[in-house]
Amino acid sequence: MSVMEGAIIYSNLLVLLSIGLTMTYITTAVPNFAQGSFAVFGSYVALTLFRLYGIHPYASIPITFVAGGLLGLVIYIGVLKPLIRRGAEVVILMIATLAVDLILLGVIGAYSDYLGVITKKSAKKFIFTPYDFSIGSMSGIFFVSIAVIALILFGLYLLLFKTKFGVAMRASMENPSLAEIMGVNVETTRLTSWILSAALASLAGALLPFRQEIVPMTGGIIIVSIFASSIVGGLGSIFGALIGGYVVGMSESFVTFELSKVFGTGVLVYSRVVSLIVLIIMLILAPKGIMSIKWRRLKWLRSFLS
C-alpha cells in the first residue's frame, strides 16, 4: 500500500468519525469523548459477524451501521436525555460521555475475551487486511472507503437539504431556541444526530481494521485525531469536519512517513502528535477553524503584500 493510498483511506475514515462528532456537538453542544469507542464497537460487530456467521466485513457494513445507530439511540435516551432534562451543564454532559467511553472500553474488553473463548481465536487484537481484495496494485479498502464516503456525503446532502426534516434539523443546529419557537422538535433532531453520529462511527470502525490493527483501546487513541479534525475544520460546521478530516489525515500520514525515514518506523507510534501540532497551529491562526477564515480578506492581503 502506497503512502498516498493509505493517507486517502485513513482520511476517508477520519471524515466519517469527525462528521459524527461535529453533528452531536452542534445539536447538543457536547464534545463526545466516546466517539472513538463507537468506532471500536463497529469493529467488533464486524469481527463477530465474520467469526460466528462467516459474513465478510464488507458485507456486514449495513448491519454495522444499524447496530451503531442503535448504540447511539441507547446512549442518548439512557444517559444524555435525562441529564439534559435536569438542566445539566455542558461540563457534566461532557463528563458523562467520558464515563460512557470508559464503560464501553470495559465492555468491549470483556467481550473480546468472551469472543476469543467461543471462537478459539484471539479477539484482543485483530486485523482484516488478509481478507481484503485488490484491483491491480490497489487494495480493496481504497475503493470501498471512497465509495462509502461518497454515498454518506450524498445521503447527508439529501437529508439536510432536500427534506423538510433536514431543514428543521439544520434550523435547530443553527439556533435551537428560535427553532423550538417556530415549532421544530429540537429533541428529535438531537436524537437523530446521536443516532447518525454513532452509526457513522460504527461504519468507520468496520472498515478501520482493513488499515490498522484493532485492540479494545483503539478508541482512546484515535479520539485525538477525531477531535483535531473537527476543531481544525470548525466545530460548528459539518462541511468543516469534512475538510478537517482530510487536513489532519493527510498531515498525519505524510509527516510521520517522512519522519520515519529519518528516525525509523518507531516514530509512527507518535502520529497523533502531528494531529495536535496541526490543531495548535489552527487554534493560533483561526480559533474557530478553517470555515471561519475570511478567504477574501486573505486574497486581498496577498495582493497587497505583492
Short mmCIF file of C-alpha atoms in Angstrom, two decimals:
data_model
loop_
_atom_site.label_atom_id
_atom_site.label_comp_id
_atom_site.label_asym_id
_atom_site.label_seq_id
_atom_site.Cartn_x
_atom_site.Cartn_y
_atom_site.Cartn_z
CA MET A 1 0.00 0.00 0.00
CA SER A 2 1.49 3.34 -1.07
CA VAL A 3 1.66 6.33 1.26
CA MET A 4 -0.90 8.26 -0.79
CA GLU A 5 -3.29 5.32 -0.86
CA GLY A 6 -3.01 4.80 2.90
CA ALA A 7 -3.44 8.54 3.54
CA ILE A 8 -6.64 8.71 1.48
CA ILE A 9 -8.10 5.64 3.20
CA TYR A 10 -7.29 6.96 6.66
CA SER A 11 -8.64 10.43 5.81
CA ASN A 12 -11.91 8.97 4.48
CA LEU A 13 -12.49 7.10 7.74
CA LEU A 14 -11.48 10.12 9.80
CA VAL A 15 -14.03 12.23 7.93
CA LEU A 16 -16.83 9.81 8.88
CA LEU A 17 -15.80 9.98 12.52
CA SER A 18 -15.35 13.75 12.66
CA ILE A 19 -18.67 14.46 10.89
CA GLY A 20 -20.43 12.41 13.56
CA LEU A 21 -18.64 14.23 16.36
CA THR A 22 -19.49 17.60 14.84
CA MET A 23 -23.18 16.70 14.45
CA THR A 24 -23.59 15.86 18.12
CA TYR A 25 -21.66 18.95 19.16
CA ILE A 26 -23.83 21.24 17.03
CA THR A 27 -27.12 19.81 18.32
CA THR A 28 -26.27 19.24 21.99
CA ALA A 29 -23.07 21.32 22.50
CA VAL A 30 -21.42 18.19 23.87
CA PRO A 31 -17.92 17.13 22.80
CA ASN A 32 -18.43 13.36 22.65
CA PHE A 33 -15.41 11.59 24.11
CA ALA A 34 -16.96 8.21 23.32
CA GLN A 35 -16.80 8.68 19.54
CA GLY A 36 -13.63 6.58 19.26
CA SER A 37 -15.21 3.75 21.25
CA PHE A 38 -18.25 3.90 18.96
CA ALA A 39 -15.85 3.08 16.13
CA VAL A 40 -14.28 0.17 18.02
CA PHE A 41 -17.79 -1.08 18.75
CA GLY A 42 -18.32 -1.24 14.98
CA SER A 43 -15.03 -3.08 14.55
CA TYR A 44 -16.12 -5.79 16.98
CA VAL A 45 -19.59 -6.05 15.43
CA ALA A 46 -17.91 -6.73 12.08
CA LEU A 47 -15.48 -9.20 13.71
CA THR A 48 -18.36 -11.05 15.42
CA LEU A 49 -20.34 -11.37 12.20
CA PHE A 50 -17.24 -12.61 10.40
CA ARG A 51 -16.10 -15.12 13.02
CA LEU A 52 -19.51 -16.53 14.03
CA TYR A 53 -21.52 -16.30 10.81
CA GLY A 54 -18.90 -16.05 8.08
CA ILE A 55 -20.19 -12.66 6.89
CA HIS A 56 -17.37 -10.77 5.21
CA PRO A 57 -16.65 -7.38 6.86
CA TYR A 58 -17.61 -5.54 3.68
CA ALA A 59 -20.95 -7.36 3.55
CA SER A 60 -21.54 -6.51 7.21
CA ILE A 61 -21.38 -2.75 6.61
CA PRO A 62 -25.19 -2.20 6.62
CA ILE A 63 -25.59 -4.29 9.78
CA THR A 64 -22.76 -2.45 11.49
CA PHE A 65 -24.29 0.89 10.52
CA VAL A 66 -27.65 -0.07 12.05
CA ALA A 67 -26.00 -1.52 15.17
CA GLY A 68 -24.09 1.73 15.67
CA GLY A 69 -27.31 3.71 15.31
CA LEU A 70 -28.97 1.59 17.98
CA LEU A 71 -26.00 2.20 20.27
CA GLY A 72 -26.34 5.96 19.75
CA LEU A 73 -30.06 5.69 20.48
CA VAL A 74 -29.43 3.87 23.76
CA ILE A 75 -26.68 6.27 24.86
CA TYR A 76 -28.75 9.36 24.16
CA ILE A 77 -32.00 8.12 25.73
CA GLY A 78 -30.33 6.38 28.66
CA VAL A 79 -27.63 8.91 29.55
CA LEU A 80 -27.80 12.30 27.86
CA LYS A 81 -31.52 12.94 27.62
CA PRO A 82 -32.14 12.57 31.40
CA LEU A 83 -29.21 14.89 32.13
CA ILE A 84 -30.36 17.49 29.60
CA ARG A 85 -33.88 17.43 31.10
CA ARG A 86 -32.39 18.12 34.52
CA GLY A 87 -30.58 21.14 33.11
CA ALA A 88 -27.09 19.65 33.32
CA GLU A 89 -24.32 21.96 32.16
CA VAL A 90 -22.09 21.15 29.21
CA VAL A 91 -19.24 20.11 31.53
CA ILE A 92 -21.46 17.50 33.17
CA LEU A 93 -22.60 16.18 29.80
CA MET A 94 -19.00 16.03 28.62
CA ILE A 95 -18.00 14.04 31.71
CA ALA A 96 -20.97 11.74 31.04
CA THR A 97 -19.62 10.95 27.55
CA LEU A 98 -16.23 10.26 29.11
CA ALA A 99 -17.90 7.84 31.52
CA VAL A 100 -19.68 6.17 28.59
CA ASP A 101 -16.32 5.83 26.86
CA LEU A 102 -14.79 4.09 29.87
CA ILE A 103 -17.81 1.79 30.23
CA LEU A 104 -17.64 0.86 26.54
CA LEU A 105 -13.91 0.20 26.90
CA GLY A 106 -14.57 -2.22 29.73
CA VAL A 107 -17.48 -3.92 27.96
CA ILE A 108 -15.54 -4.29 24.70
CA GLY A 109 -12.52 -5.64 26.57
CA ALA A 110 -14.62 -8.25 28.37
CA TYR A 111 -16.45 -9.14 25.17
CA SER A 112 -13.18 -9.63 23.30
CA ASP A 113 -12.18 -12.24 25.90
CA TYR A 114 -15.55 -13.98 25.54
CA LEU A 115 -15.39 -13.94 21.73
CA GLY A 116 -11.86 -15.33 21.87
CA VAL A 117 -13.02 -18.23 24.06
CA ILE A 118 -16.02 -19.26 21.94
CA THR A 119 -14.18 -18.93 18.61
CA LYS A 120 -10.82 -20.19 19.91
CA LYS A 121 -9.14 -17.28 18.12
CA SER A 122 -7.72 -14.20 19.77
CA ALA A 123 -10.04 -11.21 19.63
CA LYS A 124 -7.91 -8.89 21.75
CA LYS A 125 -6.01 -7.88 18.66
CA PHE A 126 -7.13 -8.36 15.05
CA ILE A 127 -6.87 -7.00 11.52
CA PHE A 128 -8.87 -7.58 8.33
CA THR A 129 -6.09 -6.92 5.81
CA PRO A 130 -5.66 -10.62 4.88
CA TYR A 131 -9.33 -10.75 3.86
CA ASP A 132 -9.21 -7.72 1.56
CA PHE A 133 -9.29 -7.93 -2.21
CA SER A 134 -7.18 -5.96 -4.69
CA ILE A 135 -7.62 -4.36 -8.07
CA GLY A 136 -4.27 -4.18 -9.77
CA SER A 137 -1.86 -2.73 -7.23
CA MET A 138 -4.63 -1.01 -5.25
CA SER A 139 -6.25 -2.53 -2.17
CA GLY A 140 -10.00 -3.03 -2.00
CA ILE A 141 -10.39 -0.82 1.06
CA PHE A 142 -9.19 2.13 -1.04
CA PHE A 143 -12.16 1.82 -3.40
CA VAL A 144 -14.62 0.80 -0.70
CA SER A 145 -13.74 3.75 1.55
CA ILE A 146 -14.12 6.19 -1.35
CA ALA A 147 -17.48 4.66 -2.32
CA VAL A 148 -18.70 4.75 1.29
CA ILE A 149 -17.68 8.37 1.89
CA ALA A 150 -19.30 9.42 -1.40
CA LEU A 151 -22.58 7.65 -0.54
CA ILE A 152 -22.63 9.02 3.01
CA LEU A 153 -21.98 12.60 1.89
CA PHE A 154 -24.64 12.31 -0.79
CA GLY A 155 -27.08 10.85 1.74
CA LEU A 156 -26.38 13.64 4.23
CA TYR A 157 -26.85 16.21 1.47
CA LEU A 158 -30.25 14.76 0.58
CA LEU A 159 -31.27 14.54 4.23
CA LEU A 160 -30.20 18.05 5.24
CA PHE A 161 -31.07 20.00 2.10
CA LYS A 162 -33.80 18.08 0.27
CA THR A 163 -36.18 17.05 3.05
CA LYS A 164 -38.41 19.02 5.43
CA PHE A 165 -36.88 17.18 8.36
CA GLY A 166 -33.43 18.18 7.15
CA VAL A 167 -34.45 21.83 7.01
CA ALA A 168 -35.79 21.55 10.55
CA MET A 169 -32.63 19.79 11.65
CA ARG A 170 -30.39 22.50 10.19
CA ALA A 171 -32.54 25.16 11.81
CA SER A 172 -32.21 23.51 15.21
CA MET A 173 -28.46 23.22 14.69
CA GLU A 174 -28.08 26.92 13.90
CA ASN A 175 -30.44 28.29 16.56
CA PRO A 176 -32.18 25.72 18.82
CA SER A 177 -34.17 28.27 20.81
CA LEU A 178 -35.57 30.02 17.74
CA ALA A 179 -36.24 26.69 16.00
CA GLU A 180 -38.23 25.50 19.02
CA ILE A 181 -40.32 28.67 18.98
CA MET A 182 -41.02 28.07 15.29
CA GLY A 183 -42.39 24.62 16.11
CA VAL A 184 -39.35 22.46 15.37
CA ASN A 185 -39.00 19.41 17.60
CA VAL A 186 -35.44 20.02 18.80
CA GLU A 187 -35.47 16.84 20.86
CA THR A 188 -36.00 14.76 17.72
CA THR A 189 -33.10 16.45 15.94
CA ARG A 190 -30.83 15.80 18.92
CA LEU A 191 -31.80 12.14 18.97
CA THR A 192 -31.30 11.83 15.21
CA SER A 193 -27.87 13.44 15.38
CA TRP A 194 -26.70 10.96 18.03
CA ILE A 195 -28.08 8.02 16.07
CA LEU A 196 -26.34 9.18 12.88
CA SER A 197 -23.13 10.02 14.74
CA ALA A 198 -22.82 6.57 16.30
CA ALA A 199 -23.87 4.90 13.03
CA LEU A 200 -21.17 6.73 11.06
CA ALA A 201 -18.57 5.93 13.72
CA SER A 202 -19.55 2.27 13.75
CA LEU A 203 -19.38 2.18 9.95
CA ALA A 204 -15.88 3.68 10.04
CA GLY A 205 -14.96 1.12 12.70
CA ALA A 206 -15.99 -1.76 10.42
CA LEU A 207 -13.53 -0.50 7.80
CA LEU A 208 -10.72 0.56 10.13
CA PRO A 209 -9.32 -3.00 10.62
CA PHE A 210 -8.53 -3.07 6.89
CA ARG A 211 -5.98 -0.33 7.57
CA GLN A 212 -4.68 -0.96 11.08
CA GLU A 213 -4.68 -3.43 13.93
CA ILE A 214 -7.60 -3.08 16.34
CA VAL A 215 -7.48 -3.54 20.12
CA PRO A 216 -10.10 -2.50 22.72
CA MET A 217 -8.04 0.62 23.48
CA THR A 218 -8.02 1.83 19.86
CA GLY A 219 -10.88 4.24 20.53
CA GLY A 220 -8.86 6.12 23.13
CA ILE A 221 -6.04 6.51 20.63
CA ILE A 222 -7.97 7.73 17.60
CA ILE A 223 -10.16 10.15 19.57
CA VAL A 224 -7.26 12.62 19.44
CA SER A 225 -7.34 12.68 15.65
CA ILE A 226 -11.14 12.85 15.60
CA PHE A 227 -11.24 15.93 17.83
CA ALA A 228 -8.39 17.51 15.90
CA SER A 229 -10.27 17.02 12.61
CA SER A 230 -13.49 18.54 13.93
CA ILE A 231 -11.78 21.51 15.57
CA VAL A 232 -9.46 22.22 12.63
CA GLY A 233 -12.42 22.27 10.27
CA GLY A 234 -14.61 24.18 12.69
CA LEU A 235 -16.77 22.51 15.32
CA GLY A 236 -19.82 24.38 14.15
CA SER A 237 -19.73 23.13 10.56
CA ILE A 238 -20.33 19.66 9.09
CA PHE A 239 -18.55 20.75 5.91
CA GLY A 240 -15.68 21.91 8.11
CA ALA A 241 -15.43 18.38 9.57
CA LEU A 242 -15.05 17.09 6.02
CA ILE A 243 -12.16 19.46 5.30
CA GLY A 244 -10.61 18.96 8.74
CA GLY A 245 -10.66 15.19 8.33
CA TYR A 246 -8.62 15.37 5.15
CA VAL A 247 -6.23 18.02 6.50
CA VAL A 248 -5.46 16.03 9.65
CA GLY A 249 -5.50 12.62 7.95
CA MET A 250 -3.12 13.68 5.20
CA SER A 251 -0.86 15.54 7.64
CA GLU A 252 -0.57 12.56 9.96
CA SER A 253 0.16 10.14 7.14
CA PHE A 254 2.73 12.16 5.19
CA VAL A 255 4.55 13.84 8.09
CA THR A 256 5.00 10.60 10.03
CA PHE A 257 6.11 8.82 6.85
CA GLU A 258 8.81 11.42 6.19
CA LEU A 259 9.91 11.38 9.84
CA SER A 260 10.15 7.57 9.75
CA LYS A 261 12.80 7.88 7.05
CA VAL A 262 14.95 9.83 9.50
CA PHE A 263 14.10 8.34 12.90
CA GLY A 264 12.90 4.86 11.93
CA THR A 265 9.47 3.22 11.97
CA GLY A 266 9.17 3.65 15.75
CA VAL A 267 8.10 7.25 15.16
CA LEU A 268 4.82 6.01 13.63
CA VAL A 269 3.53 5.35 17.15
CA TYR A 270 3.53 9.10 17.76
CA SER A 271 1.50 10.02 14.68
CA ARG A 272 -1.17 11.66 16.87
CA VAL A 273 1.39 14.28 17.87
CA VAL A 274 1.11 15.58 14.32
CA SER A 275 -2.65 15.99 14.80
CA LEU A 276 -2.06 18.01 17.96
CA ILE A 277 0.51 20.22 16.26
CA VAL A 278 -1.88 20.89 13.36
CA LEU A 279 -4.60 21.60 15.93
CA ILE A 280 -2.43 24.08 17.86
CA ILE A 281 -1.41 25.90 14.68
CA MET A 282 -5.03 26.19 13.59
CA LEU A 283 -6.15 27.44 17.02
CA ILE A 284 -3.49 30.16 16.83
CA LEU A 285 -4.31 31.21 13.27
CA ALA A 286 -8.07 30.62 13.26
CA PRO A 287 -9.54 29.64 16.67
CA LYS A 288 -12.92 28.79 15.09
CA GLY A 289 -11.45 26.55 12.41
CA ILE A 290 -10.91 26.65 8.68
CA MET A 291 -14.55 27.52 7.95
CA SER A 292 -14.21 30.77 9.91
CA ILE A 293 -11.38 32.09 7.74
CA LYS A 294 -12.30 35.05 5.55
CA TRP A 295 -10.64 33.88 2.35
CA ARG A 296 -11.46 37.10 0.50
CA ARG A 297 -9.51 39.07 3.06
CA LEU A 298 -6.53 36.75 2.67
CA LYS A 299 -6.65 37.21 -1.09
CA TRP A 300 -6.69 40.98 -0.61
CA LEU A 301 -3.77 40.75 1.83
CA ARG A 302 -1.74 38.60 -0.56
CA SER A 303 -2.27 41.06 -3.43
CA PHE A 304 -1.36 43.97 -1.12
CA LEU A 305 1.90 42.35 0.01
CA SER A 306 2.87 41.52 -3.55
#
